[in-house]
Amino acid sequence: RQLGVEVRSELNNDRFPLIVDAKKLRGGKTRLSANKSSQFLTSLLMIAPVTQLGIEIELEGNLISKPYIDITISVMRAFGADVINEDYHSFKVYGSQTYKPRNYQIEPDASNASYFFALAAVTGGRVRLENLSLNSVQGDIHFVNILQQMGCQVISKNRAIEVVGTERLTGVDVDMSEISDTSLTLAAIAPFAEGKTTIRNIEHIRWQETDRIHAVVTELRKLGVSVTEYDDAIEIEPVSEIQPAEIDTYHDHRMAMSFSLIGIKKPGIKIKNPGCVNKTFPTFFDVLAGLDQQATYEI
């Protein structure tokens, strides 16, 4: 509406379903809150170049998941559009630009790779992922830095990353605001570390596919893990023995993939509604089932 779009709610309550009258989007100035999801900002940035006037976006409050905005801008520039980023507080995109077609190679998904890197960590195994490097624009690639803090060996060369597990993982205290999609991965392996693990500044994951903080805490407690829940953080204590349990996944693909790591480490774990992984990784359990825990994994 700030940009002149005619949009109304069918029930007159400013909620879905919404009706948008299709007219040319001239552009202009707008203010936006992106403190719960960066996707709102991404959507405006991507359409801005093809508006007549361009769009100036001023953010209200803090921007979460900055690496995803870096990805957005990187892809836009790769296809011929430019963005002026003023320290993640405001953005300016000139109008009447043209996206240019080109060949573009998409990297492997660093978020989904985190499960296999964590698998190496929790089993003392070895995982090698091709065509991905530590220089990736994807912020979630830095999950391997956390595994390194926990005692794993990380090897990066020839456009591949290899994680070698350790006999003893060490608990960590980490700010995961920029790589929050992998916070569930860390939460799943934290009970097997020596010492407490604290995951901080992740309040925004309460508004994703489910309230991920509460979901992780609830399911870990089913397993006999001592967990403390805060508004924006989780503290996880190591546990001597995992209790068998059925894990609710809350229709959340990352809950299913993360807790499957516990099932690899300890028997008696049942993942309910495993089909929810179809959102981002339909073959996840097939790939997992095909891995030999004594081999080098090449995903």
PDB file of N, CA, C and O in Angstrom, residues 39-67:
ATOM      1  N   GLN A  39      12.685 -12.693   4.383  1.00  0.00           N
ATOM      2  CA  GLN A  39      12.049 -12.970   3.095  1.00  0.00           C
ATOM      3  C   GLN A  39      11.190 -11.813   2.605  1.00  0.00           C
ATOM      4  O   GLN A  39      11.026 -11.616   1.400  1.00  0.00           O
ATOM      5  N   PHE A  40      10.634 -11.036   3.555  1.00  0.00           N
ATOM      6  CA  PHE A  40       9.847  -9.871   3.145  1.00  0.00           C
ATOM      7  C   PHE A  40      10.732  -8.874   2.393  1.00  0.00           C
ATOM      8  O   PHE A  40      10.342  -8.310   1.373  1.00  0.00           O
ATOM      9  N   LEU A  41      11.936  -8.670   2.900  1.00  0.00           N
ATOM     10  CA  LEU A  41      12.878  -7.757   2.252  1.00  0.00           C
ATOM     11  C   LEU A  41      13.342  -8.325   0.918  1.00  0.00           C
ATOM     12  O   LEU A  41      13.419  -7.605  -0.088  1.00  0.00           O
ATOM     13  N   THR A  42      13.647  -9.609   0.896  1.00  0.00           N
ATOM     14  CA  THR A  42      14.080 -10.247  -0.355  1.00  0.00           C
ATOM     15  C   THR A  42      13.055 -10.047  -1.465  1.00  0.00           C
ATOM     16  O   THR A  42      13.395  -9.719  -2.597  1.00  0.00           O
ATOM     17  N   SER A  43      11.784 -10.229  -1.147  1.00  0.00           N
ATOM     18  CA  SER A  43      10.750 -10.122  -2.190  1.00  0.00           C
ATOM     19  C   SER A  43      10.686  -8.722  -2.778  1.00  0.00           C
ATOM     20  O   SER A  43      10.575  -8.548  -3.999  1.00  0.00           O
ATOM     21  N   LEU A  44      10.789  -7.708  -1.917  1.00  0.00           N
ATOM     22  CA  LEU A  44      10.756  -6.332  -2.421  1.00  0.00           C
ATOM     23  C   LEU A  44      12.004  -6.011  -3.244  1.00  0.00           C
ATOM     24  O   LEU A  44      11.922  -5.337  -4.271  1.00  0.00           O
ATOM     25  N   LEU A  45      13.157  -6.471  -2.775  1.00  0.00           N
ATOM     26  CA  LEU A  45      14.397  -6.212  -3.514  1.00  0.00           C
ATOM     27  C   LEU A  45      14.326  -6.806  -4.913  1.00  0.00           C
ATOM     28  O   LEU A  45      14.729  -6.165  -5.896  1.00  0.00           O
ATOM     29  N   MET A  46      13.811  -8.017  -5.027  1.00  0.00           N
ATOM     30  CA  MET A  46      13.838  -8.704  -6.317  1.00  0.00           C
ATOM     31  C   MET A  46      12.926  -8.056  -7.360  1.00  0.00           C
ATOM     32  O   MET A  46      13.223  -8.087  -8.546  1.00  0.00           O
ATOM     33  N   ILE A  47      11.815  -7.463  -6.913  1.00  0.00           N
ATOM     34  CA  ILE A  47      10.924  -6.828  -7.890  1.00  0.00           C
ATOM     35  C   ILE A  47      11.315  -5.386  -8.182  1.00  0.00           C
ATOM     36  O   ILE A  47      10.910  -4.813  -9.194  1.00  0.00           O
ATOM     37  N   ALA A  48      12.129  -4.790  -7.296  1.00  0.00           N
ATOM     38  CA  ALA A  48      12.434  -3.357  -7.405  1.00  0.00           C
ATOM     39  C   ALA A  48      13.040  -2.942  -8.746  1.00  0.00           C
ATOM     40  O   ALA A  48      12.670  -1.889  -9.290  1.00  0.00           O
ATOM     41  N   PRO A  49      13.989  -3.713  -9.322  1.00  0.00           N
ATOM     42  CA  PRO A  49      14.624  -3.247 -10.556  1.00  0.00           C
ATOM     43  C   PRO A  49      13.654  -3.053 -11.726  1.00  0.00           C
ATOM     44  O   PRO A  49      13.927  -2.253 -12.627  1.00  0.00           O
ATOM     45  N   VAL A  50      12.556  -3.794 -11.741  1.00  0.00           N
ATOM     46  CA  VAL A  50      11.654  -3.717 -12.890  1.00  0.00           C
ATOM     47  C   VAL A  50      10.498  -2.747 -12.658  1.00  0.00           C
ATOM     48  O   VAL A  50       9.605  -2.636 -13.498  1.00  0.00           O
ATOM     49  N   THR A  51      10.512  -2.016 -11.523  1.00  0.00           N
ATOM     50  CA  THR A  51       9.538  -0.956 -11.337  1.00  0.00           C
ATOM     51  C   THR A  51      10.011   0.282 -12.096  1.00  0.00           C
ATOM     52  O   THR A  51      11.177   0.397 -12.464  1.00  0.00           O
ATOM     53  N   GLN A  52       9.099   1.202 -12.305  1.00  0.00           N
ATOM     54  CA  GLN A  52       9.438   2.396 -13.076  1.00  0.00           C
ATOM     55  C   GLN A  52      10.371   3.326 -12.311  1.00  0.00           C
ATOM     56  O   GLN A  52      11.369   3.817 -12.863  1.00  0.00           O
ATOM     57  N   LEU A  53      10.088   3.546 -11.046  1.00  0.00           N
ATOM     58  CA  LEU A  53      10.846   4.518 -10.269  1.00  0.00           C
ATOM     59  C   LEU A  53      11.925   3.886  -9.403  1.00  0.00           C
ATOM     60  O   LEU A  53      12.769   4.594  -8.852  1.00  0.00           O
ATOM     61  N   GLY A  54      11.908   2.559  -9.288  1.00  0.00           N
ATOM     62  CA  GLY A  54      12.782   1.912  -8.322  1.00  0.00           C
ATOM     63  C   GLY A  54      12.162   1.966  -6.935  1.00  0.00           C
ATOM     64  O   GLY A  54      11.094   2.564  -6.731  1.00  0.00           O
ATOM     65  N   ILE A  55      12.810   1.366  -5.983  1.00  0.00           N
ATOM     66  CA  ILE A  55      12.268   1.317  -4.631  1.00  0.00           C
ATOM     67  C   ILE A  55      13.372   1.641  -3.622  1.00  0.00           C
ATOM     68  O   ILE A  55      14.484   1.124  -3.723  1.00  0.00           O
ATOM     69  N   GLU A  56      13.043   2.506  -2.679  1.00  0.00           N
ATOM     70  CA  GLU A  56      13.902   2.765  -1.529  1.00  0.00           C
ATOM     71  C   GLU A  56      13.233   2.139  -0.307  1.00  0.00           C
ATOM     72  O   GLU A  56      12.074   2.433  -0.015  1.00  0.00           O
ATOM     73  N   ILE A  57      13.961   1.285   0.385  1.00  0.00           N
ATOM     74  CA  ILE A  57      13.411   0.547   1.522  1.00  0.00           C
ATOM     75  C   ILE A  57      14.158   0.933   2.779  1.00  0.00           C
ATOM     76  O   ILE A  57      15.380   0.785   2.847  1.00  0.00           O
ATOM     77  N   GLU A  58      13.445   1.423   3.759  1.00  0.00           N
ATOM     78  CA  GLU A  58      14.036   1.715   5.062  1.00  0.00           C
ATOM     79  C   GLU A  58      13.540   0.678   6.053  1.00  0.00           C
ATOM     80  O   GLU A  58      12.328   0.434   6.160  1.00  0.00           O
ATOM     81  N   LEU A  59      14.464   0.056   6.754  1.00  0.00           N
ATOM     82  CA  LEU A  59      14.087  -0.993   7.690  1.00  0.00           C
ATOM     83  C   LEU A  59      13.715  -0.419   9.049  1.00  0.00           C
ATOM     84  O   LEU A  59      14.336   0.522   9.533  1.00  0.00           O
ATOM     85  N   GLU A  60      12.697  -1.009   9.656  1.00  0.00           N
ATOM     86  CA  GLU A  60      12.313  -0.689  11.022  1.00  0.00           C
ATOM     87  C   GLU A  60      12.841  -1.804  11.927  1.00  0.00           C
ATOM     88  O   GLU A  60      12.511  -2.964  11.746  1.00  0.00           O
ATOM     89  N   GLY A  61      13.673  -1.450  12.878  1.00  0.00           N
ATOM     90  CA  GLY A  61      14.230  -2.456  13.770  1.00  0.00           C
ATOM     91  C   GLY A  61      15.385  -3.201  13.128  1.00  0.00           C
ATOM     92  O   GLY A  61      15.920  -2.804  12.084  1.00  0.00           O
ATOM     93  N   ASN A  62      15.774  -4.299  13.733  1.00  0.00           N
ATOM     94  CA  ASN A  62      16.929  -5.066  13.279  1.00  0.00           C
ATOM     95  C   ASN A  62      16.550  -6.031  12.165  1.00  0.00           C
ATOM     96  O   ASN A  62      15.444  -6.563  12.144  1.00  0.00           O
ATOM     97  N   LEU A  63      17.497  -6.255  11.287  1.00  0.00           N
ATOM     98  CA  LEU A  63      17.339  -7.242  10.222  1.00  0.00           C
ATOM     99  C   LEU A  63      17.941  -8.558  10.685  1.00  0.00           C
ATOM    100  O   LEU A  63      19.096  -8.606  11.124  1.00  0.00           O
ATOM    101  N   ILE A  64      17.172  -9.635  10.605  1.00  0.00           N
ATOM    102  CA  ILE A  64      17.715 -10.945  10.930  1.00  0.00           C
ATOM    103  C   ILE A  64      18.195 -11.627   9.649  1.00  0.00           C
ATOM    104  O   ILE A  64      17.828 -11.250   8.543  1.00  0.00           O
ATOM    105  N   SER A  65      19.030 -12.646   9.823  1.00  0.00           N
ATOM    106  CA  SER A  65      19.485 -13.493   8.709  1.00  0.00           C
ATOM    107  C   SER A  65      20.097 -12.676   7.575  1.00  0.00           C
ATOM    108  O   SER A  65      19.749 -12.851   6.395  1.00  0.00           O
ATOM    109  N   LYS A  66      21.006 -11.779   7.918  1.00  0.00           N
ATOM    110  CA  LYS A  66      21.654 -10.955   6.900  1.00  0.00           C
ATOM    111  C   LYS A  66      22.265 -11.753   5.749  1.00  0.00           C
ATOM    112  O   LYS A  66      22.236 -11.308   4.599  1.00  0.00           O
ATOM    113  N   PRO A  67      22.858 -12.941   6.014  1.00  0.00           N
ATOM    114  CA  PRO A  67      23.431 -13.695   4.882  1.00  0.00           C
ATOM    115  C   PRO A  67      22.425 -13.996   3.779  1.00  0.00           C
ATOM    116  O   PRO A  67      22.813 -14.105   2.610  1.00  0.00           O
TER     117      PRO A  67
END
